Amino acid sequence: MELVIEEKIKRTGPVIFSEYQAGEGIRKALSINRQDVLFELKASGLKGRGGAGFPTATKWMLSAAAVADKKFIVCNADEGEPGTFKDRVLLLEYPKLIFDGMVVGGYTIGAKTGIVYLRGEYEFMLEHLESCLEKMRNENLLGKNILGKEGFDFDIKIRFGSGAYVCGEETALIESLEGHRGEPRNRPPYPVNTGYLGYPTVVNNVETLAAIPHIITKGGEWFKQHGTDKSTGSKLFSVSGDCEKPGVYELPWGTKISELLELVGAANTKAVQVGGASGICLPQSQFDRVLAYEDAATGGSIMIFNEKRSMLKVLKNFMEFFVEESCGQCTPCRVGNIKLLEGVERIEKGNYTFAYINTLKELGKTMQVASKCGLGQSSPNSFISILENFKEEIFHTNGNGGYDGKAK
Amino acid sequence: MLVYEQNALSEEIENLVKKYGNDRPALLEILQDIQRKHKYISDFAQQEVARLMNIHPVEVNSVISFYSFLHSHPQGRNIVRLCRTIMCEHAGKEKVEQAIERELGISFGQTTKDNRITLEYTNCLGMCDMGPAMIVNDRVYTHLDPERAVNILNEIK
Ligand SMILES: Cc1cc2nc3c(=O)[nH]c(=O)nc-3n(C[C@H](O)[C@H](O)[C@H](O)COP(=O)(O)O)c2cc1C
Ligand code: SF4
Ligand code: FES
């Protein structure tokens, strides 16, 4: 497969791309007790890499503490946020990290089953992933009494999505696993208590799970040496757009946007979209901001736009994405995104008043608080940040903007 | 549908139910397998799935309608999905799109007369660093240019 070959470059990085022997993390975890695994995890300060940034130790502790006959570990490999492809690289090149992380999770919370929810678009990886799992079974890293540990049985299966971005939202993902439409549920209850089939379930991003074996073998303190106080460790950034070297980069949290731009060979950069279509769009004046949960937070998507790009067109593309991907369950998101897209189209035609634009921004803010899930809560982010940060370009110099409500 | 085709399909679905089970979580897996093989899930197939899993056919249909990769109407033998999200657009998706449409004589959203290819758009495929990108059935193609895209499509049966 062309893609696999293309990606066979040797990667290096401080944490995720550091040295690791398959099975090491499992061996280490099984040699200590569950509490110690949780302790190491807590010491590391690891937070979820899927976007929301929830402390992983807390999530695992809650489900470890839950009393139930069955528990599940789910690897969220639905990677659908525009501009994100780091999970693709992990799945293709570092499946041992992800699967070992799931086994450690199973041991820690007391689950016997791990499920990888793989986006339908990544079906081409199936054979490769299945062969890795088979190898693990042969080495007793999966199966019964793993590595001789009496009573610790764990196996992993792969399930597919079918082309719905919203299924990356953890409760929608669970609905989908259960054979339903992928419509997000109200939270609480949270999956750690009431998840897949009503059982306690940990849902973690691919990259979060991939960090676990490193933390277990090298220690929480070691992990914490990288990054900032509030954002420990490193992050994989998916960098695409107008630069010489797009691709996946492992950098410590706290890296400045300007530093990243230099590293990837971006010139004449006008804007950087941090966090995908549901993230925010930053102008040059904010390139000294740092990538971290406490500043410019991101699940890893960095999209670069140079001076030639029309920010209004970028925004339109994002809004079309959300109109299409909204599950339609709640009104603020279903109707709101259509209204915002209409707004962009009217700006394009010069057919708007500033009062109207302000109303739309207010609508966006309402969506942020009134929507049921993260999709509708975050889809107005690009709308608001692009119209704020690029108003000169959009309302004046674009040739079709209006002054004081009148089309030019 | 001819009777013997119906029987074959029923048997196929029975086997899928045997393989995945008849509890609800199996529904999506079963539908995905039917979709993979037939490129759509016919009314008859939906009824059979509903019957064998003991759920209402409307439930089956509502699941199919939710997922953009599941179809309830006939598609071409090959489904081509071109990414239309921003990074592929900036990487030259429009030229690729035009070349494909010109070569096949249909627009996106349509199927060729010989039933060989259905063209669809899709959102970000996770190949943004290698755009423009498209999926043909389950194979991913990256770094497309008009000529290469047309060659790829001309090679598929
Ligand atoms: C619309 C939407 C899409 C999401 N897509 C993903 C995704 O593709 N992958 C992912 O890991 N998390 C995604 N999330 C976040 C998940 O809901 C969840 O927070 C995450 O899987 C938890 O894992 P983590 O704590 O390891 O980050 C999405 C959230 C929303 C609202
Ligand atoms: S916010 Fe949007 S995607 Fe989320 S539940 Fe509401 S309609 Fe569905
Ligand atoms: S934008 Fe086309 S693959 Fe991501």
Coordinates of C-alpha atoms and ligand atoms in Angstrom, one line a residue:
Chain A
M1 CA 0.0 0.0 0.0
E2 CA 1.6 3.3 -1.1
L3 CA 0.7 5.1 2.1
V4 CA 2.4 2.6 4.4
I5 CA 5.6 2.8 2.4
E6 CA 5.5 6.5 2.2
E7 CA 5.4 6.7 6.0
K8 CA 8.4 4.5 6.7
I9 CA 10.6 7.3 7.9
K10 CA 12.4 6.9 11.2
R11 CA 10.8 9.3 13.6
T12 CA 12.3 10.7 16.8
G13 CA 10.7 12.7 19.6
P14 CA 10.9 13.3 23.3
V15 CA 8.1 11.0 24.4
I16 CA 5.8 9.2 22.0
F17 CA 8.5 8.7 19.4
S18 CA 11.2 7.7 21.9
E19 CA 12.5 4.2 22.1
Y20 CA 10.1 1.5 23.2
Q21 CA 10.1 -2.3 23.0
A22 CA 6.8 -4.0 22.3
G23 CA 5.3 -5.5 25.4
E24 CA 7.6 -3.6 27.8
G25 CA 4.8 -1.5 29.3
I26 CA 2.5 -4.5 29.8
R27 CA 5.4 -6.4 31.5
K28 CA 6.1 -3.5 33.8
A29 CA 2.4 -2.9 34.7
L30 CA 1.8 -6.5 35.5
S31 CA 4.8 -6.5 37.8
I32 CA 3.3 -3.8 40.0
N33 CA -0.2 -3.4 41.4
R34 CA -3.1 -1.5 39.9
Q35 CA -2.8 1.3 42.4
D36 CA 0.8 1.9 41.4
V37 CA -0.2 2.2 37.7
L38 CA -2.7 4.8 38.7
F39 CA -0.1 6.5 40.8
E40 CA 2.4 6.7 38.0
L41 CA -0.4 8.0 35.7
K42 CA -1.4 10.7 38.2
A43 CA 2.2 11.7 38.7
S44 CA 2.6 12.2 34.9
G45 CA -0.2 14.7 34.7
L46 CA -1.3 13.2 31.4
K47 CA -4.4 14.8 29.9
G48 CA -6.6 13.5 27.1
R49 CA -5.1 14.1 23.6
G50 CA -8.5 13.9 21.8
G51 CA -9.2 17.6 22.4
A52 CA -11.1 17.9 25.6
G53 CA -8.0 17.5 27.8
F54 CA -9.6 15.6 30.7
P55 CA -7.0 14.1 33.2
T56 CA -6.5 10.5 32.2
A57 CA -5.7 9.3 35.7
T58 CA -9.0 10.6 37.0
K59 CA -10.9 8.9 34.2
W60 CA -9.1 5.6 34.9
M61 CA -9.6 5.9 38.7
L62 CA -13.3 6.5 38.3
S63 CA -13.8 3.4 36.2
A64 CA -11.4 1.3 38.3
A65 CA -13.5 2.2 41.3
A66 CA -16.8 1.4 39.6
V67 CA -18.2 -2.0 40.6
A68 CA -19.6 -4.0 37.6
D69 CA -19.2 -7.5 36.1
K70 CA -17.9 -6.0 32.9
K71 CA -15.8 -3.0 31.9
F72 CA -14.5 -1.8 28.6
I73 CA -11.6 0.2 27.2
V74 CA -12.3 2.0 24.0
C75 CA -9.7 3.5 21.7
N76 CA -11.2 6.4 19.9
A77 CA -9.7 6.2 16.4
D78 CA -12.4 8.2 14.7
E79 CA -10.0 11.0 13.9
G80 CA -12.3 13.2 11.8
E81 CA -11.4 16.8 12.8
P82 CA -10.2 18.6 9.7
G83 CA -6.4 18.8 9.6
T84 CA -5.8 16.0 12.0
F85 CA -3.9 12.9 10.9
K86 CA -1.5 12.1 13.8
D87 CA -3.6 9.1 14.8
R88 CA -3.2 7.7 11.3
V89 CA 0.6 7.8 11.8
L90 CA 0.3 6.1 15.3
L91 CA -1.9 3.4 13.9
L92 CA 0.3 2.7 11.0
E93 CA 3.7 3.0 12.6
Y94 CA 3.2 2.5 16.4
P95 CA 0.3 0.1 16.9
K96 CA 2.4 -1.6 19.7
L97 CA 2.1 1.6 21.8
I98 CA -1.6 1.9 21.3
F99 CA -2.4 -1.8 22.0
D100 CA 0.0 -2.0 24.9
G101 CA -1.7 1.1 26.4
M102 CA -5.0 -0.6 26.0
V103 CA -3.8 -3.8 27.8
V104 CA -2.4 -1.7 30.6
G105 CA -5.8 0.0 30.8
G106 CA -7.6 -3.3 30.9
Y107 CA -5.4 -4.5 33.8
T108 CA -5.8 -1.2 35.7
I109 CA -9.5 -0.8 35.5
G110 CA -10.4 -4.5 35.4
A111 CA -11.7 -4.7 31.8
K112 CA -11.4 -7.9 29.7
T113 CA -12.3 -6.3 26.4
G114 CA -10.8 -3.5 24.4
I115 CA -12.4 -2.0 21.3
V116 CA -10.8 0.1 18.7
Y117 CA -13.4 2.3 17.0
L118 CA -11.6 3.0 13.7
R119 CA -13.1 5.5 11.3
G120 CA -14.4 3.9 8.1
E121 CA -11.9 6.0 6.1
Y122 CA -9.1 4.0 7.7
E123 CA -10.4 0.6 6.6
F124 CA -7.2 0.1 4.6
M125 CA -5.4 -0.3 7.9
L126 CA -7.4 -3.3 9.0
E127 CA -5.1 -6.1 7.8
H128 CA -2.1 -4.4 9.2
L129 CA -3.7 -3.9 12.6
E130 CA -5.2 -7.4 12.7
S131 CA -1.8 -8.9 12.1
C132 CA -0.3 -6.9 14.9
L133 CA -3.1 -8.2 17.2
E134 CA -2.5 -11.7 16.1
K135 CA 1.2 -11.4 16.9
M136 CA 0.4 -10.1 20.3
R137 CA -1.9 -13.1 20.9
N138 CA 0.9 -15.5 19.9
E139 CA 3.2 -13.8 22.4
N140 CA 0.6 -14.0 25.1
L141 CA 0.4 -10.2 25.3
L142 CA -3.3 -10.7 24.6
G143 CA -5.5 -13.6 25.5
K144 CA -5.8 -15.5 28.7
N145 CA -3.6 -15.2 31.7
I146 CA -1.5 -12.6 30.0
L147 CA 2.2 -13.2 30.5
G148 CA 1.4 -15.7 33.1
K149 CA -0.6 -13.3 35.2
E150 CA -3.3 -15.6 36.7
G151 CA -6.8 -14.3 35.9
F152 CA -5.8 -11.4 33.7
D153 CA -7.6 -12.0 30.4
F154 CA -7.8 -9.3 27.8
D155 CA -8.4 -9.0 24.1
I156 CA -8.9 -6.3 21.5
K157 CA -11.3 -6.1 18.7
I158 CA -11.7 -3.6 15.9
R159 CA -15.0 -2.0 14.9
F160 CA -15.6 0.5 12.2
G161 CA -17.3 3.9 11.9
S162 CA -19.2 4.7 8.7
G163 CA -18.4 8.2 7.8
A164 CA -19.8 10.4 10.6
Y165 CA -17.6 13.0 12.2
V166 CA -19.8 13.3 15.3
C167 CA -19.2 9.6 16.2
G168 CA -15.8 10.8 17.5
E169 CA -17.8 12.3 20.4
E170 CA -17.5 9.7 23.1
T171 CA -21.2 9.1 23.8
A172 CA -22.0 9.2 20.1
L173 CA -19.2 6.6 19.6
I174 CA -20.8 4.4 22.2
E175 CA -24.2 4.7 20.6
S176 CA -22.6 3.7 17.3
L177 CA -20.8 0.7 18.9
E178 CA -24.2 -0.3 20.2
G179 CA -25.6 -0.4 16.7
H180 CA -27.6 2.9 16.8
R181 CA -27.4 6.2 15.0
G182 CA -24.4 8.1 16.3
E183 CA -26.3 10.7 18.3
P184 CA -24.6 12.1 21.4
R185 CA -26.2 11.4 24.7
N186 CA -26.7 13.8 27.6
R187 CA -23.9 13.8 30.1
P188 CA -24.0 12.9 33.0
P189 CA -24.0 10.0 33.3
Y190 CA -20.5 9.7 31.9
P191 CA -19.1 6.6 30.1
V192 CA -16.8 5.9 33.0
N193 CA -20.0 4.8 34.9
T194 CA -22.5 4.1 32.2
G195 CA -20.8 3.4 28.9
Y196 CA -20.9 0.7 26.3
L197 CA -24.0 -1.5 27.0
G198 CA -24.4 0.4 30.3
Y199 CA -21.0 -0.8 31.6
P200 CA -18.2 1.3 32.9
T201 CA -16.1 2.4 29.9
V202 CA -13.0 4.3 29.4
V203 CA -12.9 6.1 26.1
N204 CA -9.4 7.4 25.2
N205 CA -7.8 9.0 22.2
V206 CA -5.2 7.0 20.3
E207 CA -2.4 9.3 21.3
T208 CA -3.4 9.3 25.0
L209 CA -3.2 5.5 25.0
A210 CA 0.1 5.6 23.1
A211 CA 1.6 7.7 25.9
I212 CA 0.7 5.2 28.6
P213 CA 3.4 2.5 28.0
H214 CA 6.1 5.2 28.0
I215 CA 4.8 6.6 31.3
I216 CA 4.6 3.1 32.9
T217 CA 8.1 2.1 31.8
K218 CA 9.9 5.5 32.2
G219 CA 7.9 7.0 35.0
G220 CA 5.4 9.9 35.5
E221 CA 8.3 12.2 36.6
W222 CA 10.2 11.6 33.4
F223 CA 7.0 12.4 31.4
K224 CA 6.5 15.5 33.4
Q225 CA 10.0 16.9 32.5
H226 CA 8.6 17.7 29.1
G227 CA 6.0 20.4 28.5
T228 CA 4.7 23.0 30.8
D229 CA 3.3 22.9 34.4
K230 CA -0.2 22.6 33.3
S231 CA 0.4 20.7 30.0
T232 CA 2.8 17.9 30.7
G233 CA 4.6 15.8 28.2
S234 CA 4.7 16.3 24.4
K235 CA 2.0 16.5 21.7
L236 CA 1.8 15.2 18.2
F237 CA 0.9 18.0 15.9
S238 CA -0.6 17.4 12.5
V239 CA 0.7 20.2 10.3
S240 CA -0.8 20.9 6.9
G241 CA -1.3 23.7 4.5
D242 CA 1.1 26.3 3.2
C243 CA 4.5 25.1 4.4
E244 CA 7.4 23.2 3.0
K245 CA 7.3 20.2 5.3
P246 CA 3.8 19.2 6.3
G247 CA 3.5 16.1 8.4
V248 CA 3.3 14.9 12.0
Y249 CA 5.7 16.5 14.6
E250 CA 6.2 15.6 18.2
L251 CA 6.9 18.8 20.2
P252 CA 6.8 19.6 23.8
W253 CA 3.7 21.4 25.0
G254 CA 4.5 25.1 25.3
T255 CA 6.0 25.4 21.9
K256 CA 5.3 28.8 20.3
I257 CA 3.3 28.9 17.1
S258 CA 6.1 31.0 15.5
E259 CA 8.6 28.3 16.4
L260 CA 6.4 25.6 14.9
L261 CA 6.0 27.7 11.7
E262 CA 9.8 28.0 11.4
L263 CA 10.3 24.3 11.9
V264 CA 7.9 23.3 9.1
G265 CA 9.2 25.9 6.7
A266 CA 6.1 28.2 6.5
A267 CA 6.6 31.5 4.8
N268 CA 4.3 34.5 4.4
T269 CA 1.9 33.0 6.8
K270 CA -1.3 35.0 7.3
A271 CA -3.2 32.7 9.6
V272 CA -2.9 29.6 11.6
Q273 CA -6.0 27.5 12.5
V274 CA -5.3 25.8 15.8
G275 CA -7.5 22.8 16.7
G276 CA -9.2 22.1 13.4
A277 CA -12.5 23.4 12.1
S278 CA -13.8 23.5 15.6
G279 CA -10.7 25.4 16.8
I280 CA -9.7 29.0 16.5
C281 CA -8.0 31.0 13.8
L282 CA -5.1 33.2 14.8
P283 CA -3.6 36.1 12.9
Q284 CA 0.1 37.0 12.8
S285 CA -0.1 39.3 15.8
Q286 CA -0.8 36.2 17.9
F287 CA 1.9 33.9 16.6
D288 CA 3.8 34.2 19.9
R289 CA 1.1 32.3 21.7
V290 CA 2.0 28.9 22.9
L291 CA 0.5 25.6 22.2
A292 CA -0.8 24.3 25.5
Y293 CA -4.0 23.5 27.3
E294 CA -3.7 26.8 29.1
D295 CA -3.2 28.9 26.0
A296 CA -3.9 27.8 22.4
A297 CA -5.3 24.3 23.1
T298 CA -5.5 21.7 20.3
G299 CA -6.1 18.1 19.7
G300 CA -3.2 18.6 17.3
S301 CA -4.5 20.1 14.1
I302 CA -2.5 23.0 12.8
M303 CA -3.5 24.4 9.4
I304 CA -1.4 27.0 7.8
F305 CA -2.8 29.7 5.5
N306 CA -0.5 32.0 3.6
E307 CA -1.2 35.5 2.2
K308 CA -2.8 34.2 -0.9
R309 CA -5.7 32.5 0.8
S310 CA -9.1 34.0 1.3
M311 CA -10.2 33.7 4.9
L312 CA -13.8 34.0 4.0
K313 CA -13.5 30.9 1.7
V314 CA -11.8 29.1 4.5
L315 CA -14.6 29.9 6.9
K316 CA -17.2 28.9 4.3
N317 CA -15.5 25.5 3.9
F318 CA -15.6 25.0 7.7
M319 CA -19.3 26.0 8.0
E320 CA -20.2 23.6 5.2
F321 CA -18.5 20.9 7.1
F322 CA -20.5 21.6 10.2
V323 CA -23.8 21.9 8.4
E324 CA -23.1 18.5 7.0
E325 CA -21.8 16.8 10.1
S326 CA -24.3 18.1 12.7
C327 CA -26.3 15.1 13.8
G328 CA -29.4 17.3 13.9
Q329 CA -30.5 16.3 17.3
C330 CA -30.6 19.7 18.9
T331 CA -31.8 23.0 17.5
P332 CA -29.0 25.4 18.3
C333 CA -26.6 23.3 16.3
R334 CA -28.9 22.0 13.6
V335 CA -30.3 25.4 12.7
G336 CA -27.5 27.6 14.0
N337 CA -24.8 26.2 11.7
I338 CA -27.1 26.7 8.7
K339 CA -27.7 30.3 9.8
L340 CA -23.9 30.9 10.2
L341 CA -23.3 29.4 6.7
E342 CA -26.0 31.7 5.3
G343 CA -24.2 34.6 6.9
V344 CA -20.9 33.7 5.2
E345 CA -22.7 33.4 1.9
R346 CA -24.3 36.8 2.4
I347 CA -21.0 38.4 3.3
E348 CA -19.6 36.8 0.1
K349 CA -22.2 38.6 -1.9
G350 CA -21.9 41.9 0.1
N351 CA -25.5 41.5 1.1
Y352 CA -25.4 42.2 4.8
T353 CA -25.5 44.8 7.6
F354 CA -23.2 45.0 10.6
A355 CA -26.2 44.6 12.8
Y356 CA -26.9 41.3 11.1
I357 CA -23.3 40.2 11.5
N358 CA -23.4 41.0 15.2
T359 CA -26.6 39.0 15.6
L360 CA -24.9 36.1 14.0
K361 CA -22.0 36.4 16.4
E362 CA -24.5 36.4 19.3
L363 CA -26.1 33.4 17.8
G364 CA -22.7 31.7 17.8
K365 CA -22.3 32.5 21.5
T366 CA -25.7 31.0 22.2
M367 CA -24.7 27.8 20.3
Q368 CA -21.6 27.6 22.4
V369 CA -23.6 27.3 25.6
A370 CA -26.9 25.8 24.4
S371 CA -25.7 22.9 22.2
K372 CA -25.9 19.4 23.5
C373 CA -22.4 18.2 22.5
G374 CA -19.0 19.5 21.6
L375 CA -19.8 19.8 17.9
G376 CA -22.4 22.6 18.3
Q377 CA -20.5 24.1 21.2
S378 CA -17.4 24.5 19.2
S379 CA -18.5 25.0 15.6
P380 CA -19.0 28.8 16.1
N381 CA -15.3 29.1 17.2
S382 CA -14.0 29.6 13.7
F383 CA -16.9 31.8 12.7
I384 CA -16.3 34.2 15.6
S385 CA -12.5 34.1 15.4
I386 CA -12.2 34.5 11.7
L387 CA -14.7 37.4 11.5
E388 CA -12.9 39.1 14.5
N389 CA -9.3 38.5 13.5
F390 CA -9.6 39.1 9.8
K391 CA -12.3 41.7 9.6
E392 CA -10.2 44.1 7.6
E393 CA -9.8 41.5 4.8
I394 CA -13.3 40.2 5.0
F395 CA -15.3 43.4 5.3
H396 CA -13.2 45.9 3.4
T397 CA -10.5 44.7 1.1
N398 CA -12.2 41.6 -0.3
G399 CA -13.9 43.7 -3.0
N400 CA -17.3 42.5 -2.0
G401 CA -17.6 43.7 1.6
G402 CA -20.1 46.4 2.7
Y403 CA -19.6 49.7 4.6
D404 CA -22.1 50.6 7.2
G405 CA -24.5 48.0 5.9
K406 CA -24.4 49.0 2.3
A407 CA -22.8 46.9 -0.3
K408 CA -19.8 48.6 -2.1
Chain B
M1 CA -35.1 -8.9 -7.6
L2 CA -35.3 -12.4 -8.8
V3 CA -36.3 -15.2 -6.4
Y4 CA -33.0 -17.0 -6.5
E5 CA -31.2 -13.7 -5.9
Q6 CA -33.4 -13.0 -2.9
N7 CA -32.7 -16.5 -1.6
A8 CA -28.9 -15.9 -2.0
L9 CA -29.1 -12.6 -0.2
S10 CA -31.2 -14.1 2.7
E11 CA -28.7 -16.8 3.1
E12 CA -25.8 -14.3 3.1
I13 CA -27.5 -12.3 5.8
E14 CA -28.3 -15.4 7.8
N15 CA -24.5 -16.1 7.7
L16 CA -23.7 -12.6 8.8
V17 CA -26.1 -12.9 11.7
K18 CA -24.4 -16.2 12.7
K19 CA -21.0 -14.5 12.5
Y20 CA -21.8 -11.3 14.4
G21 CA -24.7 -12.4 16.5
N22 CA -28.3 -11.1 16.6
D23 CA -28.0 -8.6 19.4
R24 CA -28.1 -4.9 18.6
P25 CA -24.4 -4.0 18.6
A26 CA -24.0 -6.4 15.6
L27 CA -26.4 -4.3 13.5
L28 CA -23.8 -1.8 12.3
E29 CA -21.3 -4.5 11.5
I30 CA -23.8 -6.5 9.5
L31 CA -24.9 -3.4 7.5
Q32 CA -21.3 -2.5 6.9
D33 CA -20.6 -6.0 5.4
I34 CA -23.6 -5.8 3.2
Q35 CA -22.6 -2.3 2.1
R36 CA -19.0 -3.5 1.4
K37 CA -20.2 -6.3 -0.9
H38 CA -23.2 -4.9 -2.6
K39 CA -22.4 -1.1 -2.4
Y40 CA -25.9 -0.5 -1.0
I41 CA -28.4 -2.1 1.3
S42 CA -31.6 -2.8 -0.6
D43 CA -35.1 -2.7 0.9
F44 CA -35.2 -6.5 0.8
A45 CA -31.9 -6.7 2.7
Q46 CA -33.1 -4.3 5.3
Q47 CA -36.2 -6.3 5.9
E48 CA -34.2 -9.5 6.2
V49 CA -31.8 -7.9 8.7
A50 CA -34.8 -6.6 10.7
R51 CA -36.4 -10.0 10.7
L52 CA -33.3 -11.9 11.7
M53 CA -32.4 -9.4 14.4
N54 CA -35.9 -9.0 15.6
I55 CA -36.1 -5.3 15.3
H56 CA -38.4 -3.0 13.2
P57 CA -37.3 -2.4 9.6
V58 CA -37.7 1.4 10.3
E59 CA -34.9 1.1 12.9
V60 CA -32.6 -0.5 10.3
N61 CA -33.4 2.2 7.8
S62 CA -32.9 5.0 10.3
V63 CA -29.4 3.7 11.1
I64 CA -28.5 3.5 7.4
S65 CA -29.7 7.0 6.8
F66 CA -27.5 8.3 9.6
Y67 CA -24.2 7.2 8.3
S68 CA -22.8 8.7 5.1
F69 CA -21.0 5.5 4.1
L70 CA -24.2 3.4 4.1
H71 CA -26.6 3.6 1.2
S72 CA -30.1 2.5 0.8
H73 CA -30.2 3.1 -3.0
P74 CA -28.1 1.3 -5.7
Q75 CA -24.6 2.7 -6.3
G76 CA -22.0 2.0 -8.9
R77 CA -19.7 -1.0 -8.6
N78 CA -17.0 1.3 -7.3
I79 CA -17.5 4.3 -5.0
V80 CA -15.1 7.1 -5.3
R81 CA -15.0 9.7 -2.5
L82 CA -13.0 12.9 -3.1
C83 CA -12.1 15.0 0.0
R84 CA -13.6 18.5 -0.2
T85 CA -12.3 19.8 3.1
I86 CA -10.1 22.9 3.2
M87 CA -6.6 21.4 3.0
C88 CA -7.4 19.3 0.0
E89 CA -9.1 22.3 -1.6
H90 CA -6.0 24.4 -1.1
A91 CA -3.9 21.6 -2.5
G92 CA -5.8 21.6 -5.8
K93 CA -8.9 19.5 -5.4
E94 CA -10.9 21.6 -7.9
K95 CA -8.6 20.7 -10.9
V96 CA -8.8 17.0 -9.9
E97 CA -12.5 17.2 -9.6
Q98 CA -13.0 18.8 -13.0
A99 CA -10.7 16.3 -14.7
I100 CA -12.6 13.4 -13.2
E101 CA -16.0 14.9 -14.2
R102 CA -14.8 15.5 -17.7
E103 CA -13.3 12.1 -18.1
L104 CA -16.4 10.2 -16.8
G105 CA -19.0 12.6 -18.2
I106 CA -20.9 12.8 -14.9
S107 CA -20.9 15.1 -11.9
F108 CA -20.2 14.4 -8.3
G109 CA -23.3 12.8 -6.8
Q110 CA -23.9 10.7 -10.0
T111 CA -23.2 7.2 -11.2
T112 CA -21.8 6.4 -14.7
K113 CA -24.3 4.8 -17.1
D114 CA -22.3 1.6 -17.2
N115 CA -22.7 1.5 -13.4
R116 CA -18.9 1.3 -13.0
I117 CA -18.4 4.4 -10.8
T118 CA -20.3 6.5 -8.3
L119 CA -18.7 9.9 -7.5
E120 CA -19.2 11.4 -4.1
Y121 CA -17.6 14.1 -2.0
T122 CA -16.5 13.4 1.5
N123 CA -15.0 15.4 4.4
C124 CA -11.5 15.3 5.7
L125 CA -9.9 11.8 5.2
G126 CA -7.0 12.3 7.5
M127 CA -4.6 12.7 4.6
C128 CA -4.3 16.5 4.8
D129 CA -0.5 16.6 4.5
M130 CA -0.8 14.6 1.3
G131 CA -3.7 16.2 -0.5
P132 CA -5.6 16.2 -2.7
A133 CA -6.9 12.8 -1.5
M134 CA -9.6 10.4 -2.4
I135 CA -10.8 6.9 -1.5
V136 CA -11.8 4.3 -4.1
N137 CA -13.8 1.7 -2.2
D138 CA -11.4 1.2 0.7
R139 CA -8.2 2.3 -0.9
V140 CA -6.7 5.7 -0.3
Y141 CA -5.0 7.7 -2.9
T142 CA -3.0 10.8 -2.1
H143 CA -1.0 13.6 -3.8
L144 CA -3.5 13.5 -6.7
D145 CA -3.1 15.6 -9.8
P146 CA -5.7 15.6 -12.6
E147 CA -3.8 13.1 -14.8
R148 CA -3.1 10.7 -12.0
A149 CA -6.6 10.8 -10.7
V150 CA -8.0 10.0 -14.2
N151 CA -5.5 7.2 -14.7
I152 CA -6.5 5.6 -11.4
L153 CA -10.2 5.7 -12.3
N154 CA -9.6 4.4 -15.8
E155 CA -7.9 1.4 -14.3
I156 CA -10.8 0.2 -12.1
K157 CA -13.3 -2.3 -13.4
Ligands
LIG1 C1 -17.8 16.3 17.5 C2 -16.7 15.7 18.3 C3 -15.7 14.9 17.7 C4 -14.7 14.3 18.4 N1 -13.9 13.5 17.7 C5 -12.9 12.9 18.4 C6 -12.0 12.0 17.7 O1 -12.1 11.8 16.5 N2 -11.0 11.4 18.4 C7 -10.9 11.6 19.8 O2 -10.0 11.0 20.4 N3 -11.8 12.3 20.4 C8 -12.7 13.0 19.8 N4 -13.6 13.8 20.5 C9 -13.5 13.9 22.0 C10 -14.1 12.7 22.6 O3 -15.5 13.1 22.9 C11 -13.5 12.4 24.0 O4 -13.3 13.5 24.7 C12 -12.1 11.7 23.8 O5 -12.2 10.6 23.0 C13 -11.6 11.3 25.2 O6 -10.3 10.8 25.0 P1 -9.1 11.5 25.7 O7 -9.5 11.9 27.1 O8 -8.0 10.5 25.7 O9 -8.8 12.7 24.9 C14 -14.6 14.5 19.8 C15 -15.5 15.3 20.4 C16 -16.5 15.9 19.7 C17 -17.5 16.8 20.5
SF4_2 S1 -24.7 19.8 19.2 FE1 -25.0 19.2 17.0 S2 -24.0 17.3 16.8 FE2 -24.2 17.7 19.0 S3 -26.1 16.7 19.6 FE3 -26.6 18.8 19.1 S4 -27.2 18.6 16.9 FE4 -26.0 16.8 17.4
FES3 S1 -8.6 18.0 4.2 FE1 -8.6 16.4 2.7 S2 -7.8 14.8 3.8 FE2 -7.9 16.3 5.4

